[in-house]
CSV table of C-alpha atoms and ligand atoms in Angstrom, one decimal:
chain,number,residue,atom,x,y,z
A,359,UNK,CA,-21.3,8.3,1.9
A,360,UNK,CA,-18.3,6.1,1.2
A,361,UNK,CA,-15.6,5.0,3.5
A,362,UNK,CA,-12.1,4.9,2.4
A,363,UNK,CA,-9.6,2.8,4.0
A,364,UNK,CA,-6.1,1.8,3.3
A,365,UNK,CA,-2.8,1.6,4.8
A,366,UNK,CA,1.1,1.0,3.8
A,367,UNK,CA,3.4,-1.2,6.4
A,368,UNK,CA,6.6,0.3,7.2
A,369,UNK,CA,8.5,-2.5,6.6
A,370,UNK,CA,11.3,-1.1,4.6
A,371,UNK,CA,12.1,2.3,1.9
A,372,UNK,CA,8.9,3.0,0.2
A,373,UNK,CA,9.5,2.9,-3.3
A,374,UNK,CA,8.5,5.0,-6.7
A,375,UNK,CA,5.8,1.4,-6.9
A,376,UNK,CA,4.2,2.3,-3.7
A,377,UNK,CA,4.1,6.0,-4.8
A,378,UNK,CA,2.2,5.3,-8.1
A,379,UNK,CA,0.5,2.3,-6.6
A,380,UNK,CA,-0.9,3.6,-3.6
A,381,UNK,CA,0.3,6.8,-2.0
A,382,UNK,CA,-0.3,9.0,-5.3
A,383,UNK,CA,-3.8,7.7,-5.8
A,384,UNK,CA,-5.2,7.9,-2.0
A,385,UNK,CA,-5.1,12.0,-1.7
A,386,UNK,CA,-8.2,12.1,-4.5
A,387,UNK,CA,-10.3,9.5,-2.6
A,388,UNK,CA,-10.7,11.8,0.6
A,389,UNK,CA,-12.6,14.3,-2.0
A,390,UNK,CA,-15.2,11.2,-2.3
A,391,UNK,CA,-15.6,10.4,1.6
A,392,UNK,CA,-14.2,9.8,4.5
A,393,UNK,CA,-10.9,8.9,4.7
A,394,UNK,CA,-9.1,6.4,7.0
A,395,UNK,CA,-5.2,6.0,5.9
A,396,UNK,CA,-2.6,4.4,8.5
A,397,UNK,CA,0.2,3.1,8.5
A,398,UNK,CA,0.1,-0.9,9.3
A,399,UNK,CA,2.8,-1.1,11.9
A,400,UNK,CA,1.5,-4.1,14.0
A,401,UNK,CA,1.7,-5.6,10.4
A,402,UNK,CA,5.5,-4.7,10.2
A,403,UNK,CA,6.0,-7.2,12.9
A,404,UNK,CA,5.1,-9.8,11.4
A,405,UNK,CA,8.9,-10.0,9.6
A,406,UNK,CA,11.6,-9.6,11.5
A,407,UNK,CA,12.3,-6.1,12.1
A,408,UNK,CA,14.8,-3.8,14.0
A,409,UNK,CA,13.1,-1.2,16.5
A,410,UNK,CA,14.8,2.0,15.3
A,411,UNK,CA,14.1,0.9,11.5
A,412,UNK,CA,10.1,0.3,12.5
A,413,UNK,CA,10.2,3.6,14.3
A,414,UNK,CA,12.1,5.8,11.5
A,415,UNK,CA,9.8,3.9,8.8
A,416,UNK,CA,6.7,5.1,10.7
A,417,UNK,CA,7.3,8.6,10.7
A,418,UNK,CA,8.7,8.5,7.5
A,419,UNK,CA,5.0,7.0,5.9
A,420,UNK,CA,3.4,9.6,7.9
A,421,UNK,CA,5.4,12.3,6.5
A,422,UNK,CA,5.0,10.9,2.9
A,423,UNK,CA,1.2,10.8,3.4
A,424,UNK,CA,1.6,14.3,3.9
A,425,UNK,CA,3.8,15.2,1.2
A,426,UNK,CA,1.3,12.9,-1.2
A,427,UNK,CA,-1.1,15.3,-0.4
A,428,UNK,CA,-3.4,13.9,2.3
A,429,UNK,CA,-5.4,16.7,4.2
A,430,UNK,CA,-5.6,16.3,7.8
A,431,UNK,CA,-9.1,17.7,7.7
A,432,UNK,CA,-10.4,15.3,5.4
A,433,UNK,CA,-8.5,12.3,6.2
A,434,UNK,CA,-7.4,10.2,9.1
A,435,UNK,CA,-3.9,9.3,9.5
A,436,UNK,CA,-2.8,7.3,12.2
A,437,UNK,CA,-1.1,4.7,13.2
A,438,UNK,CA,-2.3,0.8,13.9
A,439,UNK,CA,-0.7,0.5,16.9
A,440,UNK,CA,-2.2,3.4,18.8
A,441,UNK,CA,-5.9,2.2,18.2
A,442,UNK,CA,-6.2,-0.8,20.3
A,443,UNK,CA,-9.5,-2.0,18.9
A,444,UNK,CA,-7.6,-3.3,16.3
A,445,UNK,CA,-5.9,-5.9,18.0
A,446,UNK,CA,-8.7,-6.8,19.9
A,447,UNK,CA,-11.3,-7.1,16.4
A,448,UNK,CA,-8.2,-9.5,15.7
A,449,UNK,CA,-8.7,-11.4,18.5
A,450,UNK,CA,-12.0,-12.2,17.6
A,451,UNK,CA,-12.1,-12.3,14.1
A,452,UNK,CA,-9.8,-14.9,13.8
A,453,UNK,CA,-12.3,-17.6,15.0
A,454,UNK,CA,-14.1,-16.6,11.9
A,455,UNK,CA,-11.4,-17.5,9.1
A,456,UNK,CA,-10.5,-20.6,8.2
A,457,UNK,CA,-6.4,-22.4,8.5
A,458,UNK,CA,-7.2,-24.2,5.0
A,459,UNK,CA,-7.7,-20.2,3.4
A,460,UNK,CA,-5.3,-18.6,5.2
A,461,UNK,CA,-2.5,-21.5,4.0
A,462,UNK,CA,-3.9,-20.2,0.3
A,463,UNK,CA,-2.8,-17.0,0.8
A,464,UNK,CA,0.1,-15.7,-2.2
A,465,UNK,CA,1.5,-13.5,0.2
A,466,UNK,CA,1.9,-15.8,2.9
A,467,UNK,CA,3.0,-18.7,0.3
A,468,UNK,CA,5.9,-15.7,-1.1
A,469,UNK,CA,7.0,-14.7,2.6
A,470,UNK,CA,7.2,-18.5,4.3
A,471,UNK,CA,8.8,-19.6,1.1
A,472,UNK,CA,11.8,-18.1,2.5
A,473,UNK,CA,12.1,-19.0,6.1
A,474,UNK,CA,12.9,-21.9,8.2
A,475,UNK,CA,9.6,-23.7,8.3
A,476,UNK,CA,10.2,-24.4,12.2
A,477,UNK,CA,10.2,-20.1,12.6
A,478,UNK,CA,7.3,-19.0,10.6
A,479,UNK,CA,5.5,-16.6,12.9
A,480,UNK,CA,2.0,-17.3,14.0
A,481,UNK,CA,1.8,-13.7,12.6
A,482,UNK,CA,2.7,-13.7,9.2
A,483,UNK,CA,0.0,-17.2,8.9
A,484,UNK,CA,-2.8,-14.6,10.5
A,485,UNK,CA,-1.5,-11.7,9.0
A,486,UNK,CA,-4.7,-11.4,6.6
A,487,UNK,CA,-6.9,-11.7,9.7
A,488,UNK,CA,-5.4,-8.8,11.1
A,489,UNK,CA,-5.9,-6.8,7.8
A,490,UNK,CA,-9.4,-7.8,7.6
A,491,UNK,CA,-10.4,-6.4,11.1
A,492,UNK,CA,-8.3,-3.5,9.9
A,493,UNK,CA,-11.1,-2.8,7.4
A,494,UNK,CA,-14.3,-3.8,9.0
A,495,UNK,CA,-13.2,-1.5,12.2
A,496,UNK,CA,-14.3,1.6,9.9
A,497,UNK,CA,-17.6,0.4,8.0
A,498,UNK,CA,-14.8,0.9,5.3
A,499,UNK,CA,-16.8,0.6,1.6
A,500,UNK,CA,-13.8,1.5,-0.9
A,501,UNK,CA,-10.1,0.1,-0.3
A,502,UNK,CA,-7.6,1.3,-2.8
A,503,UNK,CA,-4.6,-1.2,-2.9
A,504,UNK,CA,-2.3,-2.2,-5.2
A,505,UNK,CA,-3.2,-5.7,-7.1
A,506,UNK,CA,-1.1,-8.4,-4.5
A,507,UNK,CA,-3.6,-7.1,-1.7
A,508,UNK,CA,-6.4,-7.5,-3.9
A,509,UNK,CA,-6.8,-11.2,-2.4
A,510,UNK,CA,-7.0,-9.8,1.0
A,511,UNK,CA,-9.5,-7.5,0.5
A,512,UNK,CA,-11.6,-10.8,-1.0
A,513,UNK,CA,-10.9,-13.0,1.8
A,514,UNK,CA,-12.1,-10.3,3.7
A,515,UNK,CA,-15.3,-10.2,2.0
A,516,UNK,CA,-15.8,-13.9,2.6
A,517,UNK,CA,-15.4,-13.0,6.2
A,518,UNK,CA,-18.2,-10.3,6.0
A,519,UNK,CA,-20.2,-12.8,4.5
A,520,UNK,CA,-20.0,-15.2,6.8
A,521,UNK,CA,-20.0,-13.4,9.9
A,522,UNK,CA,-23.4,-11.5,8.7
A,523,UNK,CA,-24.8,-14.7,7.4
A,524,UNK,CA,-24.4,-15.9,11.2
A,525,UNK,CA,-24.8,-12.7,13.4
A,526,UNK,CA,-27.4,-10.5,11.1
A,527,UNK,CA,-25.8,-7.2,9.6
A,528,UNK,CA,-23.4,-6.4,11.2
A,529,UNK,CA,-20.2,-5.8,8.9
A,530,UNK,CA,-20.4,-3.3,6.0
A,531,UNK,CA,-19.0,-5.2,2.6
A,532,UNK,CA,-15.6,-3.5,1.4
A,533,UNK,CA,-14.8,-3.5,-2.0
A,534,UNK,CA,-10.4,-3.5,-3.6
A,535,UNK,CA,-10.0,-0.2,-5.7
A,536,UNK,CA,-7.4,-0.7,-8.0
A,537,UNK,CA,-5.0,1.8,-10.0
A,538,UNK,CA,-5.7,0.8,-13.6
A,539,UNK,CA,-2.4,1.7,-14.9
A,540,UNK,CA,0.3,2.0,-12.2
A,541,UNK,CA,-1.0,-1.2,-10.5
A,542,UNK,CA,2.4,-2.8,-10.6
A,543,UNK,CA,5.7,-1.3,-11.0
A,544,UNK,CA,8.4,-4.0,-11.8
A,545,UNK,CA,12.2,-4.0,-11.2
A,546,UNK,CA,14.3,-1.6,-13.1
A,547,UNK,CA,17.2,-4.3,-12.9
A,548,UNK,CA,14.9,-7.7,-13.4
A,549,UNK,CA,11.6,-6.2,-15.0
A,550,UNK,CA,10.3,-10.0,-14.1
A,551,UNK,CA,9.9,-8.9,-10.3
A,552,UNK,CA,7.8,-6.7,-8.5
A,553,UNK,CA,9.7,-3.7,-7.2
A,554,UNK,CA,9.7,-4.2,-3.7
A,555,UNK,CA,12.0,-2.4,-0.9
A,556,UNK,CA,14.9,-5.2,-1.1
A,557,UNK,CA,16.5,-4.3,-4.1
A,558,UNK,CA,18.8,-1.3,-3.9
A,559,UNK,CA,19.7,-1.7,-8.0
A,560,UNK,CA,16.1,-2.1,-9.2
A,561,UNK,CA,14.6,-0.5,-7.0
A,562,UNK,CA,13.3,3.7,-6.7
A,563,UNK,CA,13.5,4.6,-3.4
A,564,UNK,CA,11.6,7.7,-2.6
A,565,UNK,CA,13.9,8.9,-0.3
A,566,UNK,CA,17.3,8.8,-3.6
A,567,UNK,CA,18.7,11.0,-4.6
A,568,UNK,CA,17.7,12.7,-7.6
A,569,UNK,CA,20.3,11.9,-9.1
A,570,UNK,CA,20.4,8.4,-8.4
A,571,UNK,CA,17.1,8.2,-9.5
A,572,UNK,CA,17.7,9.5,-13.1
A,573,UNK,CA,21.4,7.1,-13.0
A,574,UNK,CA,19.0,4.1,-11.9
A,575,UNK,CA,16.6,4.4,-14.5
A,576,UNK,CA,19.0,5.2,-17.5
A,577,UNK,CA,20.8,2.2,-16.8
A,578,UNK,CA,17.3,0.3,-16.5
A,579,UNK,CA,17.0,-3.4,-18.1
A,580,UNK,CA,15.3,-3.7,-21.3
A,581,UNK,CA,15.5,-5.4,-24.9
A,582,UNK,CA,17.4,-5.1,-28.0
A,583,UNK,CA,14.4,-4.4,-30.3
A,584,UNK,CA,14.8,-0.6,-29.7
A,585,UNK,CA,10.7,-0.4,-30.6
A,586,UNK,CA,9.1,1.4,-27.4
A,587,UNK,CA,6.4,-0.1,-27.4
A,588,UNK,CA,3.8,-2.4,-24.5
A,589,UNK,CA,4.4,-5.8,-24.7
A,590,UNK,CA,4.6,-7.4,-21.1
A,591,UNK,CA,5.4,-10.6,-22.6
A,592,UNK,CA,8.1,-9.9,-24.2
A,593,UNK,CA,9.5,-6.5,-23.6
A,594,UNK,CA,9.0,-6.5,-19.8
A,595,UNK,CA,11.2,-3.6,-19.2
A,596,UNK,CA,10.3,-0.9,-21.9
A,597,UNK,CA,6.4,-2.1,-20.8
A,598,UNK,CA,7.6,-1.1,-16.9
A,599,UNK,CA,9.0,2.3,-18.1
A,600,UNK,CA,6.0,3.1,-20.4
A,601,UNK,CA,4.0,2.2,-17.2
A,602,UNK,CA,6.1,4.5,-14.9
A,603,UNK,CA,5.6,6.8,-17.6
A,604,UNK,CA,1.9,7.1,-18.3
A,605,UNK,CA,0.7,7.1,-14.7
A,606,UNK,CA,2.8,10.0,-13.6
A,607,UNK,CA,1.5,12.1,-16.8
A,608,UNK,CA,-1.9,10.8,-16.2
A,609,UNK,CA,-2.2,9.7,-20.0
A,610,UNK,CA,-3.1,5.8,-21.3
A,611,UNK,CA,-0.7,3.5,-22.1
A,612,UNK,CA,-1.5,3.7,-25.8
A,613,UNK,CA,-0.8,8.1,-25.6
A,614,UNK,CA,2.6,7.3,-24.3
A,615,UNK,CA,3.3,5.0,-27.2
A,616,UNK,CA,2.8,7.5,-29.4
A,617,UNK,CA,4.5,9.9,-28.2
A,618,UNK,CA,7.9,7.7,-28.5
A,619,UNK,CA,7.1,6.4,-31.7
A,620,UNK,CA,10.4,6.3,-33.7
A,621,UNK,CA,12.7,7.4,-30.2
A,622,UNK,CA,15.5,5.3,-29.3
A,623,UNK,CA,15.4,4.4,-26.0
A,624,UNK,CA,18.0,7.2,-24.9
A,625,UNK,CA,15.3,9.4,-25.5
A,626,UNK,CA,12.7,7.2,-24.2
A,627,UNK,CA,14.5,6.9,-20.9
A,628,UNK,CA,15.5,10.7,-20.2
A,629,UNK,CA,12.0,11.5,-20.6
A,630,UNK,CA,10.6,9.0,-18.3
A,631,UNK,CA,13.4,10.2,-15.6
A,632,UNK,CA,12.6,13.6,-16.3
A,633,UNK,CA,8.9,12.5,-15.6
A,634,UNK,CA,9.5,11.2,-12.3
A,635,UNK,CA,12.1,13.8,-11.2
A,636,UNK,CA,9.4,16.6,-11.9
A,637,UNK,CA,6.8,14.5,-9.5
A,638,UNK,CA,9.2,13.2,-6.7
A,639,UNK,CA,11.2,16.3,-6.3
A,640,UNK,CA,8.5,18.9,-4.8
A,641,UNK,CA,7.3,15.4,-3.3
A,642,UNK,CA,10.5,14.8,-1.5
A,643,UNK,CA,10.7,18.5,-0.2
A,644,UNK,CA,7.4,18.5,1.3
A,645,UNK,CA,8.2,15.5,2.9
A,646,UNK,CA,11.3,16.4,4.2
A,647,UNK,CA,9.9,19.9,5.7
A,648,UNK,CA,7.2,17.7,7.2
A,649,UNK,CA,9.4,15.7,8.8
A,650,UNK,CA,11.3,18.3,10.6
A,651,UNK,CA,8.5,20.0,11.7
A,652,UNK,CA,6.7,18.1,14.6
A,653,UNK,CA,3.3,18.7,12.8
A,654,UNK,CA,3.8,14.8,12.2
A,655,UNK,CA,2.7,14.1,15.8
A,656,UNK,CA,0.1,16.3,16.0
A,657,UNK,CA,-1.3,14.8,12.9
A,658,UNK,CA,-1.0,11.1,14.1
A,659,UNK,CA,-2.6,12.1,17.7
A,660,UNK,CA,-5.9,13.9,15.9
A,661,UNK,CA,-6.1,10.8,13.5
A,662,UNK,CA,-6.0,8.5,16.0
A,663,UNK,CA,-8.5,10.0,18.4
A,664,UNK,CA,-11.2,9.8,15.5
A,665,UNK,CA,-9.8,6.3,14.5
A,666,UNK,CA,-11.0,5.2,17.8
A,667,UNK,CA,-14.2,6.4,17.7
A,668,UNK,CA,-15.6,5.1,15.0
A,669,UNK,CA,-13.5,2.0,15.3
A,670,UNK,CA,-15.2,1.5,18.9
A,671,UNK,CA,-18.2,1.3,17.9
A,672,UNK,CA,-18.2,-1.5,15.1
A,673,UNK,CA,-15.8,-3.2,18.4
A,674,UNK,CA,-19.2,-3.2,20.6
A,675,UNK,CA,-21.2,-3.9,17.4
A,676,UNK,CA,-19.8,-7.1,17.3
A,677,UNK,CA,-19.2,-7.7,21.2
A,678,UNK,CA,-23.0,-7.7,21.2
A,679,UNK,CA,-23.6,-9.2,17.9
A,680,UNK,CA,-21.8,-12.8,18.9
A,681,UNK,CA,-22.7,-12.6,23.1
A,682,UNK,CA,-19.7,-10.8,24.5
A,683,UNK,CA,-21.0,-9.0,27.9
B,1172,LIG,P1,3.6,-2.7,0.8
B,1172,LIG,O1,4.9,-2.0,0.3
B,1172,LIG,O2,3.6,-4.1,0.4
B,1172,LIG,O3,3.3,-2.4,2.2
B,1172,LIG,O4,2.5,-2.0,-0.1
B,1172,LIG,C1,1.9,-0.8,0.2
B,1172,LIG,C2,1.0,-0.4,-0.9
B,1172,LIG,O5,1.8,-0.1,-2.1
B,1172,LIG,C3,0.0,-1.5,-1.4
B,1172,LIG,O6,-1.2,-1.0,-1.8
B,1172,LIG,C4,0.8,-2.2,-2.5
B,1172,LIG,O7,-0.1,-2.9,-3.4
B,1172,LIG,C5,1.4,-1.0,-3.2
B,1172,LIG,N1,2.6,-1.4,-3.9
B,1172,LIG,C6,3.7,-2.0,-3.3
B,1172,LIG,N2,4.7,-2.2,-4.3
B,1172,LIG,C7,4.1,-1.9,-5.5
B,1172,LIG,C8,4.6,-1.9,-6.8
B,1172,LIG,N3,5.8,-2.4,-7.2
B,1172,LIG,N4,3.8,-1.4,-7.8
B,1172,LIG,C9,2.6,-1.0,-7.5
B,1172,LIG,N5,2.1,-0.9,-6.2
B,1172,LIG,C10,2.8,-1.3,-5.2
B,1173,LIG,N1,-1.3,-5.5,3.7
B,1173,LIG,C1,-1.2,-4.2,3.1
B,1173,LIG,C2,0.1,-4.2,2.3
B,1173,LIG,O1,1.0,-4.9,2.5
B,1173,LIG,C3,-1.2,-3.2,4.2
B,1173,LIG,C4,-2.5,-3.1,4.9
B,1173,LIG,C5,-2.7,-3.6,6.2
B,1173,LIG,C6,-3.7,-2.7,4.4
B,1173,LIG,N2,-4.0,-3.4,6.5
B,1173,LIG,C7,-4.7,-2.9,5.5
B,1173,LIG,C8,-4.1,-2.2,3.2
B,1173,LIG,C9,-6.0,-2.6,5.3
B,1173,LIG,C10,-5.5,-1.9,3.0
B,1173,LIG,C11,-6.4,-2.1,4.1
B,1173,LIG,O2,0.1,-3.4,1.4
C-alpha cells in the first residue's frame, strides 16, 4: 500500500498556484493510500514571521485542506509542530547531509539571495533536512509537490540512500509526484515569475474576493499577437492563462487551444475567470464554514495522534539502527 505525504508552509495567503499545484490534486491521492498531509509550520520559521500571521495561516491551511476535499477518515492532517519526532528525526538526520549539497539548494540560493549574508538563519541552510525527516517519519512512498520541491524530494532520496547503504534498510525510498499540467502557475502581472504569496497585483489569493479575482485576471499581462495559443517562450502570459485554464476543466493543454481558436482574448479571459470563479467559490464557502466551526481542532488533534504513531516508530527505527540507547 502506498504512503502519501505532503505538506504546505503557512508562510503567507495561499494562492490559486498552490490550489492547482498542490491542494486540488492531494484529495484523490487518499483514494490510493494512506494519507499524511500537514501543514509545515516549523518550516514557516525559517523566514521571519509575525506570531499572529503564523497562527491565522495555520488554521487557515487546515481549513483549506478541508474545503479541498481531504477526508478526515482517510487522511491525516496535522500540524508539524505538534509531532515532536519531527524535530528530533531533524536532529539526527542532519549529520547525514552534506554543507556542499545543502549550499546547492535553488530554494535556499532564491531565499539567501535576498538577505544580509551576516543573518541567514541556520534554518533556512537546513531547511531541506528538516523536510527530508518530514518524509522518512511516515515510510512515505508517493509525495505530490509542485516542481521547485521536486529537488527536495531528490536530495532526500540521496539521504535514504546513504543512510540505508550504512545502517541496512531502514528508510523507505519516496518518490516527487508531480501535477503534469498545473505544475507552475506564473504571475498574472509578470508572467516571468512564479506566483508566489508576495505579489498582491499578480497574485490570486484564495481568500479574494470574487470579484477581485475576475478584475485581476482580466487585467492579466499578455501579448499583442491576439493568437491564444501555448508558447511559454514567447507568449508567457496567454501560456499561464491557458494553464489556469486546462487544469481546473481537467482537459490538455492542446483541448483548450481549441476551444479559443479564433477568440480574442476578451473572450479568452472571461472564460478562464469564469473557470476559476466556478471552482474557488463553493471552495471558499466550505472553507469559510470550516473555519467557524471548531471542527478544525478536532481534526488537527485526531491527525496528530496517528502522525505520532507511525512517526514514532520509524524514530526508534533509526535510534536503534545508528546505536542510540
Ligand atoms: P509553498 O507555497 O511554497 O509552501 O508551496 C506549497 C505547495 O504549493 C508546493 O507543493 C508548491 O510546489 C505548490 N506551489 C506553490 N506555488 C505554486 C505555483 N505558483 N504553481 C504551482 N504550484 C505551486
Ligand atoms: N517545502 C515544501 C514547500 O515549500 C513544504 C514541505 C515541508 C513539504 N515538508 C514537506 C512538502 C514534506 C512535501 C513533503 O512547498
Amino acid at each position: 500500500m502506498e504512503r502519501i505525504l505532503s505538506g504546505i508552509k503557512p508562510t503567507g495567503q495561499l494562492t490559486l498556484g498552490n490550489y492547482i499545484g498542490a491542494l486540488k490534486n492531494f484529495k484523490a491521492f487518499q483514494e490510493q493510500g494512506e494519507c499524511f498531509i500537514f501543514i509545515a509550520d516549523l518550516h514557516a520559521l525559517t523566514l521571519p514571521i509575525e506570531p499572529e500571521t503564523l497562527r491565522t495561516n495555520s488554521r487557515d491551511i487546515a481549513a483549506f485542506y478541508l474545503a479541498a476535499g481531504l477526508d478526515p477518515n482517510k487522511c491525516n492532517i496535522f500540524l508539524q509542530s505538534h509531532v515532536s519526532a519531527h524535530a528530533e528525526l531533524n536532529a539526527i538526520m542532519q549529520n547525514y547531509l552534506y554543507m556542499g549539497e545543502l549550499s546547492r539548494m535553488t530554494q535556499f540560493k532564491d531565499k539567501s539571495q535576498k538577505l544580509n549574508k551576516e543573518k541567514i538563519g541556520l534554518g533556512l541552510f537546513a531547511y531541506p533536512v528538516l523536510m527530508a525527516s518530514d518524509i522518512v517519519l511516515y515510510d512515505a512512498t508517493i509525495v505530490p509537490v509542485g516542481d521547485d520541491q521536486i529537488q527536495h524530494v531528490e536530495l532526500t532520496r540521496d539521504l535514504v540512500k546513504r543512510f540505508n547503504n550504512r545502517y541496512g534498510d531502514i528508510l523507505i525510498m519516496p518518490k516527487a509526484v508531480v501535477t503534469k499540467v498545473g505544475a507552475r502557475i506564473m504571475s498574472l502581472s509578470d508572467p516571468t515569475k512564479k506566483m508566489s504569496k508576495s505579489d498582491p497585483k499578480g497574485d490570486i489569493f484564495l481568500k479574494d474576493d470574487i470579484n477581485v479575482m475576475r478584475k485581476k485576471i482580466m487585467s492579466a499581462v499578455t501579448d499583442s499577437e491576439a493568437i491564444v495559443k501555448f508558447d511559454r517562450e514567447n507568449k508567457p502570459g496567454i501560456s499561464n492563462l491557458l494553464t489556469i485554464y486546462a487544469s481546473l476543466k481537467g482537459i490538455s493543454i492542446e483541448d483548450a487551444e481549441k476551444e479559443f481558436e479564433g477568440a480574442n482574448y476578451g473572450t479568452f479571459k472571461r472564460a478562464v475567470a469564469d473557470a476559476v470563479i466556478a471552482e474557488i467559490e463553493p471552495f471558499q464557502k466550505r472553507y469559510f464554514e470550516y473555519l467557524n466551526s471548531g471542527y478544525v481542532d478536532e481534526v488537527l488533534e485526531k491527525g496528530a495522534k496517528r502522525a505520532r504513531e507511525i512517526s514514532n516508530a520509524t524514530l526508534k527505527r533509526v535510534h536503534d539502527a545508528v546505536g542510540l540507547l
